[in-house]
């Protein structure tokens, strides 16, 4: 039995690294890290990096940098999801925003292009209170 190959975009980010932590405990999964500094690099701003990172991937966890609410996100997500489907990706999981027009447009693009999809609409992250500038130190 072959392992399920999952690409985690934003693998160094707030949610991406947590997704990876949980996937590492599953022996049936092979994880590919989506980052500019990886062996197979991925960069949202360089579409030429997309094809190689998608090779042999079944599922992709999509986080968009800097944010789905920026105007160029819609076009970029459109191009990426079309390529991912053509490359054989069977499922896409999109980390979205809540109530943002551009994020909702990106959700629809994923729904239209992915064979199977999951949308995660996050409005706030609990770890925002335990990391970074919200960290309260007593």
Rosetta silent file (secondary structure, phi, psi, omega in degrees, C-alpha in Angstrom):
SEQUENCE: XXXXXXXXXXXXXXXXXXXXXXXXXXXXXXXXXXXXXXXXXXXXXXXXXXXXXXXXXXXXXXXXXXXXXXXXXXXXXXXXXXXXXXXXXXXXXXXXXXXXXXXXXXXXXXXXXXXXXXXXXXXXXXXXXXXXXXXXXX
SCORE:     score description
SCORE:     0.000 S_00000001
   1 L     0.000  130.150 -179.650    0.000    0.000    0.000 S_00000001
   2 L   -87.305  154.424  179.786    1.416    3.383   -0.974 S_00000001
   3 L   -77.240  147.252  174.676    1.365    6.389    1.290 S_00000001
   4 E   -75.516  127.564 -176.964   -1.031    9.266    0.665 S_00000001
   5 E   -97.706  120.460 -176.552    0.989   12.287   -0.489 S_00000001
   6 E  -121.273  129.482  174.830   -0.071   15.600    1.012 S_00000001
   7 E   -98.432  127.302  177.646    1.337   19.018    0.175 S_00000001
   8 E  -111.723  104.629  176.877    1.089   21.579    2.976 S_00000001
   9 E   -77.091  146.952 -175.741    1.480   25.120    1.645 S_00000001
  10 L    68.799   38.099 -173.393    2.657   27.647    4.194 S_00000001
  11 L   -63.008  -18.068  176.759    4.385   24.817    6.011 S_00000001
  12 L   -98.071    0.293 -174.670    6.269   27.273    8.238 S_00000001
  13 L   -85.078 -177.925 -175.099    3.171   29.328    9.007 S_00000001
  14 L   -58.687  -45.891 -179.541    0.782   29.493   11.909 S_00000001
  15 L   -94.524  -35.374 -177.335   -1.577   26.761   10.713 S_00000001
  16 H   -57.564  -44.045 -179.373    0.662   24.897    8.275 S_00000001
  17 H   -67.638  -29.060  177.536    3.143   23.838   10.928 S_00000001
  18 H   -75.428  -35.430  174.832    0.309   22.593   13.129 S_00000001
  19 H   -62.174  -44.834  179.672   -1.186   20.570   10.277 S_00000001
  20 H   -61.265  -42.677  178.824    2.243   19.011    9.735 S_00000001
  21 H   -54.580  -42.380 -178.084    2.575   18.166   13.442 S_00000001
  22 H   -75.618  -36.049  179.688   -0.634   16.145   13.262 S_00000001
  23 H   -69.631  -29.571 -179.131    0.150   14.494    9.937 S_00000001
  24 L   -59.898  -25.458 -179.409    3.558   13.304   11.173 S_00000001
  25 L   -80.779   -3.047 -177.846    1.759   10.891   13.512 S_00000001
  26 L  -105.809  111.171 -176.902    0.098    9.126   10.568 S_00000001
  27 L   -71.972  -11.119  179.467    2.315    6.445    9.037 S_00000001
  28 L   -89.690    6.090 -174.194    0.063    6.263    5.947 S_00000001
  29 E  -121.336  136.557  169.995    0.940    9.839    4.932 S_00000001
  30 E  -111.026  124.881 -174.603    3.920   11.317    3.128 S_00000001
  31 E  -102.350  133.644  170.291    4.182   15.077    3.679 S_00000001
  32 E  -112.610  127.398 -178.429    5.657   17.566    1.223 S_00000001
  33 E   -84.997  130.317  179.404    6.426   20.960    2.697 S_00000001
  34 E  -100.808   99.839 -177.147    5.343   23.967    0.641 S_00000001
  35 L  -157.780  155.044  178.796    7.863   26.734    1.218 S_00000001
  36 L   -63.744  -25.187 -172.809   10.389   28.765   -0.766 S_00000001
  37 L   -99.851   12.147 -178.597   13.259   27.191    1.195 S_00000001
  38 L   -88.384  168.156  178.406   12.429   23.524    0.692 S_00000001
  39 L   -54.563  -45.606  170.976   14.175   20.946   -1.512 S_00000001
  40 L  -106.459   99.693 -173.246   11.287   21.327   -3.967 S_00000001
  41 L   -72.174  152.021  173.144   10.519   25.046   -3.544 S_00000001
  42 L  -133.949  132.407  179.562    7.072   26.645   -3.692 S_00000001
  43 L  -143.263  120.595  178.870    6.482   30.365   -4.065 S_00000001
  44 L   -56.322  -34.218 -176.344    3.092   31.969   -4.682 S_00000001
  45 L   -83.043   -2.861  178.995    4.826   34.781   -6.552 S_00000001
  46 L  -129.962   86.004 -177.659    6.650   32.378   -8.879 S_00000001
  47 H   -57.524  -17.794  177.736    4.162   30.107  -10.684 S_00000001
  48 H   -67.745  -15.936  177.835    7.066   28.225  -12.268 S_00000001
  49 H   -85.864  -12.508 -171.887    7.599   26.550   -8.874 S_00000001
  50 H   -70.405  -44.706 -173.329    4.061   25.203   -8.709 S_00000001
  51 H   -60.611  -46.427 -178.885    4.223   22.288  -11.159 S_00000001
  52 H   -63.197  -41.592 -177.050    7.166   20.507   -9.516 S_00000001
  53 H   -70.136  -24.503  179.778    5.751   20.781   -6.006 S_00000001
  54 H   -85.065  -10.869 -176.387    2.396   19.367   -7.173 S_00000001
  55 L   -59.896  125.070  177.930    3.932   16.297   -8.823 S_00000001
  56 L    68.615   14.929 -179.331    2.438   13.064   -7.382 S_00000001
  57 L   -88.383  137.040  177.514    0.404   14.957   -4.746 S_00000001
  58 L   -97.767  -36.202 -176.991   -3.079   13.669   -3.851 S_00000001
  59 E  -133.805  142.815  176.429   -4.153   16.348   -1.354 S_00000001
  60 E  -131.390  131.399  173.868   -3.086   19.945   -0.870 S_00000001
  61 E   -95.726  117.733 -172.422   -3.630   22.180    2.159 S_00000001
  62 E  -106.298  117.171  166.109   -3.792   25.732    0.795 S_00000001
  63 L  -119.626  134.747 -176.690   -2.874   28.800    2.790 S_00000001
  64 L  -105.368  129.766  179.815   -2.361   31.928    0.729 S_00000001
  65 L  -107.389  127.826   12.249    0.324   34.440    1.567 S_00000001
  66 L   -88.221  -27.894 -177.765   -0.126   37.254    2.392 S_00000001
  67 L  -172.218  144.268  178.404   -3.938   36.934    2.588 S_00000001
  68 L   -64.693  -16.078 -176.862   -6.922   35.849    0.483 S_00000001
  69 L   -79.466   -8.255  178.718   -8.412   39.325    0.905 S_00000001
  70 L   -78.428  146.326 -174.691   -5.885   40.960   -1.428 S_00000001
  71 L   -56.472  -35.766 -177.553   -7.201   41.586   -4.958 S_00000001
  72 L   -74.544  -11.202 -177.478   -4.598   39.417   -6.749 S_00000001
  73 H   -61.146  -40.115 -176.073   -5.512   36.344   -4.661 S_00000001
  74 H   -59.999  -49.041 -179.712   -8.515   35.449   -6.816 S_00000001
  75 H   -64.839  -41.206 -178.838   -6.479   35.197  -10.032 S_00000001
  76 H   -66.009  -45.604  178.942   -3.642   33.362   -8.297 S_00000001
  77 H   -63.632  -37.999  176.743   -5.938   30.813   -6.635 S_00000001
  78 H   -58.033  -52.225 -178.618   -7.686   30.279   -9.977 S_00000001
  79 H   -62.316  -43.214 -178.018   -4.406   29.481  -11.732 S_00000001
  80 H   -65.642  -46.276 -176.302   -3.144   27.283   -8.899 S_00000001
  81 H   -67.951  -35.327  175.881   -6.309   25.195   -8.517 S_00000001
  82 H   -62.832  -47.627  179.108   -6.592   24.594  -12.264 S_00000001
  83 H   -62.668  -41.971 -179.729   -2.965   23.428  -12.362 S_00000001
  84 H   -60.144  -44.940  179.113   -3.426   21.282   -9.242 S_00000001
  85 H   -64.419  -44.290  177.237   -6.400   19.476  -10.762 S_00000001
  86 H   -61.459  -29.750 -179.147   -4.551   18.970  -14.064 S_00000001
  87 L   -82.114   -3.935  176.402   -1.628   17.583  -12.026 S_00000001
  88 L   101.127    6.064  178.230   -3.854   14.934  -10.448 S_00000001
  89 L   -62.934  130.338 -176.720   -4.626   16.461   -7.057 S_00000001
  90 L   -95.065  -25.102 -178.417   -7.735   14.717   -5.714 S_00000001
  91 E  -144.980  140.532  174.820   -8.565   16.995   -2.766 S_00000001
  92 E  -124.841  134.398  175.943   -7.936   20.628   -1.839 S_00000001
  93 E  -116.240  118.728 -177.731   -8.347   22.100    1.625 S_00000001
  94 E  -107.123  124.348  170.390   -8.488   25.897    1.651 S_00000001
  95 E   -82.860  113.813 -174.379   -7.843   27.962    4.759 S_00000001
  96 E  -112.126  177.835  174.112  -10.185   30.877    4.148 S_00000001
  97 L  -102.154 -178.074 -177.604  -11.262   34.030    5.906 S_00000001
  98 L  -120.238  114.269  175.584  -14.683   34.837    7.218 S_00000001
  99 L    82.338    5.912  178.480  -16.878   37.310    5.406 S_00000001
 100 L   -88.645  129.422 -176.261  -14.155   38.664    3.135 S_00000001
 101 H   -54.801  -50.574 -177.840  -15.345   39.152   -0.449 S_00000001
 102 H   -64.514  -38.754  178.242  -12.105   37.958   -2.063 S_00000001
 103 H   -62.619  -41.358  178.466  -11.869   34.969    0.285 S_00000001
 104 H   -65.209  -36.973  176.119  -15.413   33.941   -0.655 S_00000001
 105 H   -64.475  -40.611  177.914  -14.510   34.226   -4.344 S_00000001
 106 H   -65.154  -37.039  175.923  -11.472   32.007   -3.730 S_00000001
 107 H   -59.077  -45.814 -179.964  -13.689   29.472   -1.965 S_00000001
 108 H   -63.293  -37.469  177.899  -15.927   29.302   -5.043 S_00000001
 109 H   -63.416  -44.093  177.569  -12.898   28.817   -7.279 S_00000001
 110 H   -61.301  -45.290  179.865  -11.730   25.887   -5.161 S_00000001
 111 H   -60.437  -38.092 -179.264  -15.229   24.371   -5.261 S_00000001
 112 H   -72.391  -35.500 -171.370  -15.342   24.726   -9.054 S_00000001
 113 H   -99.458  -25.688 -176.522  -11.880   23.315   -9.752 S_00000001
 114 L   -83.913  144.070  174.753  -11.233   20.692   -7.082 S_00000001
 115 L   -67.738  -44.049  174.311  -12.467   17.134   -7.425 S_00000001
 116 E  -134.285  147.082 -175.816  -13.025   17.096   -3.650 S_00000001
 117 E  -149.085  156.729  170.948  -12.692   20.073   -1.354 S_00000001
 118 E  -138.680  134.383  176.700  -12.908   21.326    2.200 S_00000001
 119 E  -110.196  126.902  176.353  -13.138   24.984    3.187 S_00000001
 120 E  -108.620  110.213  179.761  -11.881   25.994    6.638 S_00000001
 121 E   -99.159  104.966 -178.960  -13.296   29.414    7.570 S_00000001
 122 L  -103.619  132.872  177.406  -11.318   30.784   10.434 S_00000001
 123 L  -102.950  -23.224 -179.833  -12.273   34.052   12.049 S_00000001
 124 L  -164.195  151.972  179.641   -9.646   34.010   14.788 S_00000001
 125 L  -114.869  129.920 -178.873   -6.983   31.636   16.015 S_00000001
 126 H   -56.633  -37.415 -178.734   -6.701   30.741   19.671 S_00000001
 127 H   -67.579  -11.432  174.240   -2.913   30.695   19.449 S_00000001
 128 H   -58.121  -23.634 -179.068   -3.024   34.402   18.601 S_00000001
 129 H   -92.053   -7.936 -178.611   -3.279   34.862   22.354 S_00000001
 130 L  -117.446    5.224  179.813   -0.337   32.623   23.195 S_00000001
 131 L  -138.534  166.598  169.567    2.154   33.797   20.569 S_00000001
 132 H    60.376 -146.310 -171.707    3.513   36.958   19.061 S_00000001
 133 H   -74.766  -14.777  176.819    2.455   40.429   20.209 S_00000001
 134 H   -84.431   -7.475 -178.585   -0.678   39.268   22.093 S_00000001
 135 L   -62.728  123.241  179.184    1.384   37.146   24.444 S_00000001
 136 L   -97.713  123.683  179.269    0.849   38.395   27.961 S_00000001
 137 L  -111.218  128.856 -178.938    3.815   37.878   30.207 S_00000001
 138 L  -102.840    0.000    0.000    3.379   38.103   33.942 S_00000001
